[in-house]
XYZ file of N, CA and C in Angstrom:
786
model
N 97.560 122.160 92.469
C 98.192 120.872 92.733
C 99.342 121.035 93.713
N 99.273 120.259 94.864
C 100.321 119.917 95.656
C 101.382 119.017 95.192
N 102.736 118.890 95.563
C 103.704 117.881 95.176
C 104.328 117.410 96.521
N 104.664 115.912 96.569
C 105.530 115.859 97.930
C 106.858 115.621 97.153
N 107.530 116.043 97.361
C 108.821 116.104 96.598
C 110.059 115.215 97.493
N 109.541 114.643 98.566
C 110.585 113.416 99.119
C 109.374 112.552 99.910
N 109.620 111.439 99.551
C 108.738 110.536 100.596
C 109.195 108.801 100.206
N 109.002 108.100 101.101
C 109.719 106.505 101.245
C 108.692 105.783 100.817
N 108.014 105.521 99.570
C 106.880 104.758 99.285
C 107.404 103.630 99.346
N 108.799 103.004 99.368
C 108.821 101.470 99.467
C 109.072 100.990 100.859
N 108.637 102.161 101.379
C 108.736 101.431 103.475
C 107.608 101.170 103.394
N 107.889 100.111 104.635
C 106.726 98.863 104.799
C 105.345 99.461 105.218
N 105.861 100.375 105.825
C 104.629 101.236 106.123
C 103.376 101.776 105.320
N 104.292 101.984 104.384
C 103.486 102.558 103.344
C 103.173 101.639 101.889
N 104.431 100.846 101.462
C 104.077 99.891 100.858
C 103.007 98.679 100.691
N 102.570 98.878 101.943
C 101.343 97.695 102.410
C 100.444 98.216 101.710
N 100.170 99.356 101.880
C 98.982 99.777 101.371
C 98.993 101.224 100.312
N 100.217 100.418 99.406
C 100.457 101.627 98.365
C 99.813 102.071 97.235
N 98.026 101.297 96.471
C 97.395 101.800 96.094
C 96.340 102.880 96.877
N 96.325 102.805 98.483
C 95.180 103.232 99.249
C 96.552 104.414 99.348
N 97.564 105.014 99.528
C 98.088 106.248 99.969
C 97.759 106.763 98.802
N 98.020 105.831 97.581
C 98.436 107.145 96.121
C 97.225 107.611 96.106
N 96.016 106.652 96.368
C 94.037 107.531 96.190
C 94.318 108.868 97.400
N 94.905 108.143 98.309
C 94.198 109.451 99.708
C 95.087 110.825 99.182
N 96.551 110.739 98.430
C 97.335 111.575 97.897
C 96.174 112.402 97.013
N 96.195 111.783 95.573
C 95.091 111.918 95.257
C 93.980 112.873 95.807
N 93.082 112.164 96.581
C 91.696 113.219 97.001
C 92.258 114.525 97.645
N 93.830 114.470 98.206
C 93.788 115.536 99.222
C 94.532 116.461 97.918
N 94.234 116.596 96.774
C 94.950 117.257 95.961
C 96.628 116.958 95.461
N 97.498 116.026 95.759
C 98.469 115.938 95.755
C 99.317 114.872 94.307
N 99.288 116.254 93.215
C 99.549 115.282 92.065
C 100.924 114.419 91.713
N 101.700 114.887 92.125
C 102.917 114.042 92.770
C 103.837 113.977 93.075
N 104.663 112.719 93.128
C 105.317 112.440 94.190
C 106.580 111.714 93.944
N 107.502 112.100 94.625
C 109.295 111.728 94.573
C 109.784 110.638 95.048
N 109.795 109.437 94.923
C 110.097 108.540 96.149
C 111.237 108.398 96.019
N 112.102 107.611 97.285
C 113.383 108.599 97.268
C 114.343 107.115 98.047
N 115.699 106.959 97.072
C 116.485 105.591 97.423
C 117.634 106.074 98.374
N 117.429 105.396 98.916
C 118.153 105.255 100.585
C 118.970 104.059 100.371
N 119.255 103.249 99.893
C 119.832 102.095 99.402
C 119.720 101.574 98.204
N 121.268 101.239 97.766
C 121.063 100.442 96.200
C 120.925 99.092 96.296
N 120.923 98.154 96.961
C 120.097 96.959 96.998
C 118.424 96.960 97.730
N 117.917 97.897 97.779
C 116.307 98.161 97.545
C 116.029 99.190 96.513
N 116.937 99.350 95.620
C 116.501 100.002 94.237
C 115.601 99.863 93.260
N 115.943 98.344 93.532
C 114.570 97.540 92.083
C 113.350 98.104 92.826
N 113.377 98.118 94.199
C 112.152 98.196 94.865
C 111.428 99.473 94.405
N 112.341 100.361 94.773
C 112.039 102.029 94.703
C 111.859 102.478 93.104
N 112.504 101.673 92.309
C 112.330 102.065 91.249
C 110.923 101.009 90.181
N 110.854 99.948 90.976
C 109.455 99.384 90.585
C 108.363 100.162 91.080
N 107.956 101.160 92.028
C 107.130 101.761 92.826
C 106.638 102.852 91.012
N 108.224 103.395 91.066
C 107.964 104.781 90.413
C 107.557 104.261 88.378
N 108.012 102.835 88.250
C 107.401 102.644 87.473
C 106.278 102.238 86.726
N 105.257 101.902 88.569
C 103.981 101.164 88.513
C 102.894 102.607 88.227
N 103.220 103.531 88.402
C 102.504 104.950 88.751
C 102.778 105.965 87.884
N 102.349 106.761 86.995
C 102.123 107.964 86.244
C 103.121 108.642 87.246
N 102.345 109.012 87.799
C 102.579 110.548 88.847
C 103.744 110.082 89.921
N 104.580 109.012 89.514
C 105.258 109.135 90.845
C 106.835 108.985 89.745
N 108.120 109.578 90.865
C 109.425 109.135 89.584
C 110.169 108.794 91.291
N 111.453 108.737 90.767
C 111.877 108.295 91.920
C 113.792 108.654 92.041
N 114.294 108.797 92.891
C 116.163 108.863 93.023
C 116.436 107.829 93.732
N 118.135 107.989 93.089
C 118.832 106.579 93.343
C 119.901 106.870 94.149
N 120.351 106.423 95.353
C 121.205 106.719 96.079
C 121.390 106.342 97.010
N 122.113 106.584 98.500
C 122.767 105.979 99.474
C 122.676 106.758 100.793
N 121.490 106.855 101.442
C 121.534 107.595 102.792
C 123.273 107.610 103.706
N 123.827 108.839 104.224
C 124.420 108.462 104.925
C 124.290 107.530 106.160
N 123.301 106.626 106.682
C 123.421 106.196 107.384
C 123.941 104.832 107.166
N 123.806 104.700 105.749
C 124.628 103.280 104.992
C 125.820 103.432 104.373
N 126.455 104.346 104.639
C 127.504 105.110 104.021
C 128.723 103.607 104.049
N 128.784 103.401 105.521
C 129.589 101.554 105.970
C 129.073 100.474 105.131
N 127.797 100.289 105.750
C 127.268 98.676 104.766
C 127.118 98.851 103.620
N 127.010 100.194 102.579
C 127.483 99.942 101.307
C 127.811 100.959 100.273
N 128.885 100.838 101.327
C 130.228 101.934 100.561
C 130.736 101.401 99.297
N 130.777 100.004 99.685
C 131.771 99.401 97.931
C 131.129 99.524 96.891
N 129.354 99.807 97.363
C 128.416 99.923 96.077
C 128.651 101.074 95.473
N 128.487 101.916 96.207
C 128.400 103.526 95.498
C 129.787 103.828 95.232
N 129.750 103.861 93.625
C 130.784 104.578 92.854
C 129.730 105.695 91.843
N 130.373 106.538 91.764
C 130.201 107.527 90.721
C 129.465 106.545 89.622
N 129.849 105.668 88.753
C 129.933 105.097 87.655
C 128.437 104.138 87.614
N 128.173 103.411 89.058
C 127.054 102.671 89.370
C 125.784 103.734 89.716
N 125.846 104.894 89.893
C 124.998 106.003 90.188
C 124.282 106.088 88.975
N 125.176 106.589 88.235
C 125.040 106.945 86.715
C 124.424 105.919 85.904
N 124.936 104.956 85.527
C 124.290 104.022 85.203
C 122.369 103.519 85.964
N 122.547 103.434 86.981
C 121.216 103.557 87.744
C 119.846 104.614 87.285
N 120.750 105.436 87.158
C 120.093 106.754 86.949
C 119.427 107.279 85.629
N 120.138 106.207 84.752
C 119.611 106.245 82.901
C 118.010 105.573 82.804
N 117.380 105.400 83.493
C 115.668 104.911 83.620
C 114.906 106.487 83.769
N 114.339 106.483 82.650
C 113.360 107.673 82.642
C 113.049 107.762 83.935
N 112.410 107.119 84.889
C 111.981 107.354 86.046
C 112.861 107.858 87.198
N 113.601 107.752 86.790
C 115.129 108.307 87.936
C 115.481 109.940 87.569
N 114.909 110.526 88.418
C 115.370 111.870 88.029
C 115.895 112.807 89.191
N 116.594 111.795 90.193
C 117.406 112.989 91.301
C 118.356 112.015 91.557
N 119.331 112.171 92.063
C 120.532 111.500 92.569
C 120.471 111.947 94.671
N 120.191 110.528 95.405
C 120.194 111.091 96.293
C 119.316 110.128 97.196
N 118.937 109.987 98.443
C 119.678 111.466 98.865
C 121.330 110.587 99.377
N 121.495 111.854 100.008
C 123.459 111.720 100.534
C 123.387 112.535 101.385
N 124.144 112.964 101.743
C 124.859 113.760 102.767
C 125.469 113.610 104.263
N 124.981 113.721 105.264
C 125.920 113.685 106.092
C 124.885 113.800 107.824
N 125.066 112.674 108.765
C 123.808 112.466 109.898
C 125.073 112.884 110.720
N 125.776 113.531 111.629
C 126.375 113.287 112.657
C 125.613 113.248 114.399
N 124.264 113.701 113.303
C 123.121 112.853 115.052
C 123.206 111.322 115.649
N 123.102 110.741 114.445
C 123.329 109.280 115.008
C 124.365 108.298 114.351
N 124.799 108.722 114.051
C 126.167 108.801 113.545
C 126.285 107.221 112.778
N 125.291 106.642 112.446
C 125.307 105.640 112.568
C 126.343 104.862 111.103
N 127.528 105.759 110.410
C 128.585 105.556 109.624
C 129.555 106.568 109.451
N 131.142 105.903 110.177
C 131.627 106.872 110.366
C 131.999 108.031 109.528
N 132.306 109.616 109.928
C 132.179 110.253 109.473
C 133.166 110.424 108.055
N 134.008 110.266 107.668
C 134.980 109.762 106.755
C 134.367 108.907 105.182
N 133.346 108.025 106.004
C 132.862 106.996 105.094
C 131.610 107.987 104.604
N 130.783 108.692 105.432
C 129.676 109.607 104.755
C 130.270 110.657 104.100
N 131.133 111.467 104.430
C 132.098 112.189 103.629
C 132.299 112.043 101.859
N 133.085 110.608 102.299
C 133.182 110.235 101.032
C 132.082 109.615 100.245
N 131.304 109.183 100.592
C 130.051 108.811 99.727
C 128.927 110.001 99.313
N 128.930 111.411 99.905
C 128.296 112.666 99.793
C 129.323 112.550 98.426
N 130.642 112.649 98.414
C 131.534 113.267 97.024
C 130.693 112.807 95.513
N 130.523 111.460 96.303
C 131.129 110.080 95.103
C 129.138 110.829 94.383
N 128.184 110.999 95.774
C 126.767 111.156 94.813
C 126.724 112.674 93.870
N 127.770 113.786 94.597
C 128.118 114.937 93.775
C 128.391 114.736 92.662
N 129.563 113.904 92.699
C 130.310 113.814 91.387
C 129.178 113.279 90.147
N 127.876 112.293 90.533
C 127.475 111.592 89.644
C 126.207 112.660 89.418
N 125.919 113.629 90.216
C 124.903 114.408 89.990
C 125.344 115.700 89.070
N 126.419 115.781 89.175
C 127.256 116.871 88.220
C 127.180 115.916 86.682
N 127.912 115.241 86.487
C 127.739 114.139 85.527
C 126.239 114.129 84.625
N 125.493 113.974 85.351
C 123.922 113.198 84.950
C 123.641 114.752 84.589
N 123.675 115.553 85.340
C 122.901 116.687 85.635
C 121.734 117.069 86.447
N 121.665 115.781 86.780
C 120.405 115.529 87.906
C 120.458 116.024 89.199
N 119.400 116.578 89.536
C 119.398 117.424 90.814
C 119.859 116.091 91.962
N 120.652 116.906 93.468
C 121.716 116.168 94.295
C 120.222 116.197 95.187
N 119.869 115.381 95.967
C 119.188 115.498 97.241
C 119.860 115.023 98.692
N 120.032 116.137 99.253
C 121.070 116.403 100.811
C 120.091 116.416 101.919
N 120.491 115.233 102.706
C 120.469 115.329 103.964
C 121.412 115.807 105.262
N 121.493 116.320 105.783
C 121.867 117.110 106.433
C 121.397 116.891 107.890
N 122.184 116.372 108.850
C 121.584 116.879 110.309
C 122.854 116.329 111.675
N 123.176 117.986 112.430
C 124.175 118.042 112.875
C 125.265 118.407 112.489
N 125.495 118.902 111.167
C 126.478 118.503 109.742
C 126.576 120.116 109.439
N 126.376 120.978 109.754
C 126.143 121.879 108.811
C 127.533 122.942 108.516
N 128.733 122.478 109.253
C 130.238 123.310 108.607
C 130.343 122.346 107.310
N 130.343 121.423 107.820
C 130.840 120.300 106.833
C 130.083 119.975 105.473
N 128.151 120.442 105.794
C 128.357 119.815 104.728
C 128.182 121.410 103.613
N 128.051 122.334 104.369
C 128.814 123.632 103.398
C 130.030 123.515 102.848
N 130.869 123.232 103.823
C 132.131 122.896 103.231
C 132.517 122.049 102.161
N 131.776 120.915 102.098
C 131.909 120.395 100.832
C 130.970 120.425 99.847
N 129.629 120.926 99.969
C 129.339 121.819 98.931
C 129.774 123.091 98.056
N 130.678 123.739 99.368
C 131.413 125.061 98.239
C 132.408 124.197 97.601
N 132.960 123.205 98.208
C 134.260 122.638 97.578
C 134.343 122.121 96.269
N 132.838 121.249 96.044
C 132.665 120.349 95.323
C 132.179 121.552 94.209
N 131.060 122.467 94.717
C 130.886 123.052 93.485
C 131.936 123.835 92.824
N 132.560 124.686 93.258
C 133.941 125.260 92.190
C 134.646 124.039 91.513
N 134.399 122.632 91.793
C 134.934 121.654 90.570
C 134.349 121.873 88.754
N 132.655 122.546 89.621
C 131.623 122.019 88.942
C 130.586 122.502 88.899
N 130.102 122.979 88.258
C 128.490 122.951 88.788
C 127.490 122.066 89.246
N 126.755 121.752 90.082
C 125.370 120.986 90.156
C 124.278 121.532 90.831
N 123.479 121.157 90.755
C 121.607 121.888 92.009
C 121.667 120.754 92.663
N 120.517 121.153 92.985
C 119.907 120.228 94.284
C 119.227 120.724 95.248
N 118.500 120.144 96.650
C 118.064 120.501 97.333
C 118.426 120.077 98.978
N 118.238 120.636 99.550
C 118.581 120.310 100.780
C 117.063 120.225 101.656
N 116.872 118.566 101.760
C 115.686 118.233 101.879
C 115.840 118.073 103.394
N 114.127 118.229 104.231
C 114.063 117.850 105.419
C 114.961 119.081 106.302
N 114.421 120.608 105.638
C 115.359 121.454 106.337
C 115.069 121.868 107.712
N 116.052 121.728 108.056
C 116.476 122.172 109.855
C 116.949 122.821 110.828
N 118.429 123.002 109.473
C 119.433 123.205 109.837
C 119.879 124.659 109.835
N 120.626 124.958 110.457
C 120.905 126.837 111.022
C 120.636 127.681 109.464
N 120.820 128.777 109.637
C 120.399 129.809 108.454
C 121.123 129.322 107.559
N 122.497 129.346 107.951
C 123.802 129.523 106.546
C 123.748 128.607 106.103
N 123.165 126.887 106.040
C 123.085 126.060 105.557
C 121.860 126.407 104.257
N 120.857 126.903 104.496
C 120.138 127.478 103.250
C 120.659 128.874 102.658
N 121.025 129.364 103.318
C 121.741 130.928 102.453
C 123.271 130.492 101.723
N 123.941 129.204 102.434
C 124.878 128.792 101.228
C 124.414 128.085 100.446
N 123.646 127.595 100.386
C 123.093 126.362 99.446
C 122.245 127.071 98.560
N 121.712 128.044 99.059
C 121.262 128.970 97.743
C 121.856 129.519 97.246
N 122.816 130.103 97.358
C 124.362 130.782 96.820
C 124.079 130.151 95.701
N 124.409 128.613 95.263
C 125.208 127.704 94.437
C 123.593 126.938 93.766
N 122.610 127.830 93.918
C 121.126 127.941 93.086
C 120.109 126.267 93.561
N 120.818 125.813 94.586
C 119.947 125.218 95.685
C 118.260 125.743 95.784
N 117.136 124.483 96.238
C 116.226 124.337 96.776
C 116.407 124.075 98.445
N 115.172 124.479 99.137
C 114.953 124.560 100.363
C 113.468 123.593 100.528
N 113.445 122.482 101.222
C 112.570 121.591 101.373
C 112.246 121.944 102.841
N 110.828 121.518 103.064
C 110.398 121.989 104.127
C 109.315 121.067 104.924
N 109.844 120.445 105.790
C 109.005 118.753 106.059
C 107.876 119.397 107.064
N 107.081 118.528 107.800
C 105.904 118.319 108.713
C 106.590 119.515 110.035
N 108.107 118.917 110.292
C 108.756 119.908 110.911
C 108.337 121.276 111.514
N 107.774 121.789 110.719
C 107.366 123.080 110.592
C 106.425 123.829 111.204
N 105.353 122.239 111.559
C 104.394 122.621 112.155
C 104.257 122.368 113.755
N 105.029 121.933 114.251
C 105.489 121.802 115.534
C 105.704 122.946 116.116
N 104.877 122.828 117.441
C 105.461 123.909 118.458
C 106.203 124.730 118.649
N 107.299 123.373 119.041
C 108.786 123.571 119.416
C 109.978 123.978 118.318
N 109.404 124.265 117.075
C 110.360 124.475 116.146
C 110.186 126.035 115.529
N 110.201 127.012 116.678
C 110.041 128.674 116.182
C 111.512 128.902 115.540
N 112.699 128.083 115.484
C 113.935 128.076 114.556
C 113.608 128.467 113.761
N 113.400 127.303 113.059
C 113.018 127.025 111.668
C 111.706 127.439 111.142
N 110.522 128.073 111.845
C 109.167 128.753 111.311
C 109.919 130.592 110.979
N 111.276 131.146 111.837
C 111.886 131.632 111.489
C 112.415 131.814 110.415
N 113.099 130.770 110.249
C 113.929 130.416 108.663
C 112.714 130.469 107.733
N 111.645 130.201 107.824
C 110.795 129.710 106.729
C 110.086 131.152 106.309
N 109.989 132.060 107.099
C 109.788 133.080 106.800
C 110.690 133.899 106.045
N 112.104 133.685 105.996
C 112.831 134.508 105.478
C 113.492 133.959 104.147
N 112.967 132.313 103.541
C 113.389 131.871 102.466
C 112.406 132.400 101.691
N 113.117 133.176 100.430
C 112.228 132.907 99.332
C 111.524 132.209 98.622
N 110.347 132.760 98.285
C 109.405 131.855 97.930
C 109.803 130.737 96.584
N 110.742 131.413 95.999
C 110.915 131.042 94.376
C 112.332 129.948 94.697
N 112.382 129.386 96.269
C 113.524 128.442 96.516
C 112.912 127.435 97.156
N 111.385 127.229 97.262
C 110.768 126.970 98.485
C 110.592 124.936 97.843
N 109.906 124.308 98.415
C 109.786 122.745 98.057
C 108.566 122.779 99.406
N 107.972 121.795 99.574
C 107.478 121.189 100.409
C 107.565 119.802 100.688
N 107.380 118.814 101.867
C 107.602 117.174 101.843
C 106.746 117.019 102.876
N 107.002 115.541 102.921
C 106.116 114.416 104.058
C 107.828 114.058 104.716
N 108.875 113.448 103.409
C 109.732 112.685 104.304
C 109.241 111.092 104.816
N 107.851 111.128 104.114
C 107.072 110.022 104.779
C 107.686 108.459 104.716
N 107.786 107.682 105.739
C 106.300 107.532 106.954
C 106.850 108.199 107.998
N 107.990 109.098 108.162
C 108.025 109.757 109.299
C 107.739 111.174 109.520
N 107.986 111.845 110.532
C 107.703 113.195 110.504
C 106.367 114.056 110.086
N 104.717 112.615 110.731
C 103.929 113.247 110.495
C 103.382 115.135 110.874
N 102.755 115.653 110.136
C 102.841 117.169 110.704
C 101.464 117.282 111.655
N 101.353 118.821 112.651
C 100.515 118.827 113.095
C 99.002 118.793 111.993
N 98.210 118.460 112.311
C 97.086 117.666 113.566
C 97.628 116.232 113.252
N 98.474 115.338 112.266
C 98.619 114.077 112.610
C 99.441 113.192 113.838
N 100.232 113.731 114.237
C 101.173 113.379 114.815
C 100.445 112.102 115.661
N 101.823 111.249 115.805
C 101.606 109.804 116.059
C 100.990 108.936 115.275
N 100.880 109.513 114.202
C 100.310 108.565 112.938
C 101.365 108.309 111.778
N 101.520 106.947 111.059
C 102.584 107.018 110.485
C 101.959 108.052 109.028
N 103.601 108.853 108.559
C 102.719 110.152 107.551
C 102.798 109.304 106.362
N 101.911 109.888 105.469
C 102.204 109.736 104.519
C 101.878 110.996 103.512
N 101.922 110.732 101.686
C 101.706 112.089 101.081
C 100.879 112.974 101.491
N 99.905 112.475 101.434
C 98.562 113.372 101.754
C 98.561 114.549 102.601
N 99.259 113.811 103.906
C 99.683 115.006 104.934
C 100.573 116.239 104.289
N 101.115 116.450 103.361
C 102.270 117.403 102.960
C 100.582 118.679 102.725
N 99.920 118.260 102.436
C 98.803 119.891 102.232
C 98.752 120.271 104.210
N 99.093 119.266 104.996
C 99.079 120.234 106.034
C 100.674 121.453 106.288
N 101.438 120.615 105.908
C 102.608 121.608 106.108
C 102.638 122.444 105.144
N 101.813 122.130 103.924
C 101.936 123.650 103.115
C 100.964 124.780 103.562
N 100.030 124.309 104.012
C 99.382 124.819 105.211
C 99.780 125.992 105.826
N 100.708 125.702 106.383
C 101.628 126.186 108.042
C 102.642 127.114 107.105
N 103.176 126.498 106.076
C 104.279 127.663 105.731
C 103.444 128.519 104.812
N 101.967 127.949 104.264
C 101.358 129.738 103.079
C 101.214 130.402 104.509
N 100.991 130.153 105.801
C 100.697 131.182 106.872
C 102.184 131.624 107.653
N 103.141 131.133 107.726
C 103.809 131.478 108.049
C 104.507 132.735 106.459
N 104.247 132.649 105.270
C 104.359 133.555 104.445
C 104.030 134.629 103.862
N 102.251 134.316 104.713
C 101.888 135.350 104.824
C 100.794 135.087 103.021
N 101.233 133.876 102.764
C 100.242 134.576 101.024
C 99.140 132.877 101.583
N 98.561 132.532 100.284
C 97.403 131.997 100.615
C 97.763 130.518 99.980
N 96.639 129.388 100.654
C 97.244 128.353 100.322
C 97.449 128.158 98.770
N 96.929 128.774 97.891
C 96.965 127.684 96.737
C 97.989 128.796 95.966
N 98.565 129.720 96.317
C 99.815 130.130 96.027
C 100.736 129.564 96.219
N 100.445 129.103 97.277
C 102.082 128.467 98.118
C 102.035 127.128 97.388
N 100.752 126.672 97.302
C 100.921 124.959 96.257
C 101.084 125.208 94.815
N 100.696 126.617 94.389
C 101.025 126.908 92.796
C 102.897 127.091 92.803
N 103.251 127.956 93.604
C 104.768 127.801 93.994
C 105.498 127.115 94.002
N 105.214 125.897 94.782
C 106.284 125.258 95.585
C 105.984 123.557 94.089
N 104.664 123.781 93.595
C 104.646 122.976 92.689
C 105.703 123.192 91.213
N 105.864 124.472 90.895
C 106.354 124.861 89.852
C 107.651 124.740 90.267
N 108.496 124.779 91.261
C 109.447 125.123 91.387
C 110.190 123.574 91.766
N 109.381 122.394 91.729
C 109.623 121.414 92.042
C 109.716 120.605 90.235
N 108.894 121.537 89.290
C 109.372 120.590 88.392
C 110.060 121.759 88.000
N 110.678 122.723 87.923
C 112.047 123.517 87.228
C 113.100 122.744 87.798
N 113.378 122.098 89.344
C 114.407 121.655 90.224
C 114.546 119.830 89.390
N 113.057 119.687 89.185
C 113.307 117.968 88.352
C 112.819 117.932 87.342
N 113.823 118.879 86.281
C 113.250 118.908 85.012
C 113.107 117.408 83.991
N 113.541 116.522 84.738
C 113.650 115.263 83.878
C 112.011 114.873 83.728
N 111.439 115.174 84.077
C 109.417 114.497 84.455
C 109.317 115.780 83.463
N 108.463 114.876 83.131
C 107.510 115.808 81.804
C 106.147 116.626 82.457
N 106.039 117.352 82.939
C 105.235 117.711 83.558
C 103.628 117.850 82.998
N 102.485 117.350 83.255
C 101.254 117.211 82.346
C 100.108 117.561 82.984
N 100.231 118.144 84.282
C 99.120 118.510 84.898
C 99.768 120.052 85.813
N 98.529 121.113 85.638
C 98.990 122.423 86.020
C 98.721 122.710 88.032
């Protein structure tokens, strides 16, 4: 069994036709799936998805790119509360875009704290985005964790070495999108070789960031067996290791799902 462990089932993209992805998930082996809140006024949304479906759960949280339009929402206290639905089992994602900067940096700052603080709290794994960011958002990962303990993962990875070699320090996951299978990304097919296997995740990220052979198609789950694909060969072991792996290690990281299929 494959898992996509981040993907946007309530974008329109995919929502249109969200019994026909979960079948094609489905046939391509892919038992399930994370969908993942980017906003707390499309929560009911994200969290009606994960309650229509067995196999799907879902996190509650605040992309930095909304860090401005809804900062007054996210408190520690409204996280938490959110987060008490069996189906809610990651806090996230958060962290920090200084690519497109599209909320200033101060306001993503502080809204990365506010989803720490509630993921320490809950105990629920943190899900970090990251891009452009990577003193900073080490920096306030070492900061935040000597408050505290919490996990998490640092999804949609990209970013230079020390962003996964600190984040594993502090017993972090390493997510590993469509990314991977691109050309132009011998970085990170680098990095992917040198993370351990027993830190590893796989994603879609979907509807974006389809992997090779899809590209220009909007992604969805299904596609994540191609990027696990690309990294059992970039690891050197075989595919259904790398999906026995990266599956197990996805429900130790979200122990809240009862796990019922091997």
């Amino acid at each position: 069994m494959l898992v996509d462990s981040h993907c946007h089932l309530n974008f329109e993209q995919l929502s249109s036709q969200l019994d026909n992805v979960v079948a094609r998930a489905g046939d391509a082996g892919v038992g399930h799936m994370l969908t993942i809140g980017t906003k707390l006024r499309e929560f009911d949304h994200v969290l009606g998805i994960a309650e229509a479906y067995d196999n799907i759960h879902c996190s509650v949280g605040v992309h930095p790119h909304e860090a401005e339009t809804e900062g007054d929402e996210v408190t520690t206290e409204k996280l938490i509360q959110l987060s008490q639905n069996q189906n809610v089992v990651a806090i996230g994602e958060t962290g920090l875009d200084y690519f497109y900067e599209h909320a200033p940096r101060e306001l993503q700052k502080k809204s990365f704290r506010i989803h720490i603080d509630a993921a320490r709290e809950t105990g629920l794994p943190l899900i970090v985005h990251t891009r452009n960011a990577d003193n900073d958002t080490i920096d306030i990962l070492r900061e935040e964790y000597e408050k505290g303990p919490f996990t998490g993962v640092i999804h949609c990875f990209s970013s230079g070495w020390e962003v996964a070699e600190k984040s594993m320090e502090i017993g972090f996951y390493v997510s590993i999108s469509g990314i991977v299978t691109f050309k132009t990304a011998t970085e990170l097919q680098d990095h992917v070789r040198k993370l351990p296997l027993e830190k590893l995740l796989v994603e879609t990220d979907a509807p974006y960031l389809a992997p090779v052979p899809k590209r220009g198609k909007s992604n969805e789950p299904s596609f994540v067996a191609h990027t696990a694909a690309k990294v059992a060969v970039l690891k050197e072991i075989t595919f259904e290791e790398l999906s026995s792996v990266t599956t197990d290690n996805f429900f130790k990281l979200f122990n809240k799902i009862e796990r019922t299929a091997k």
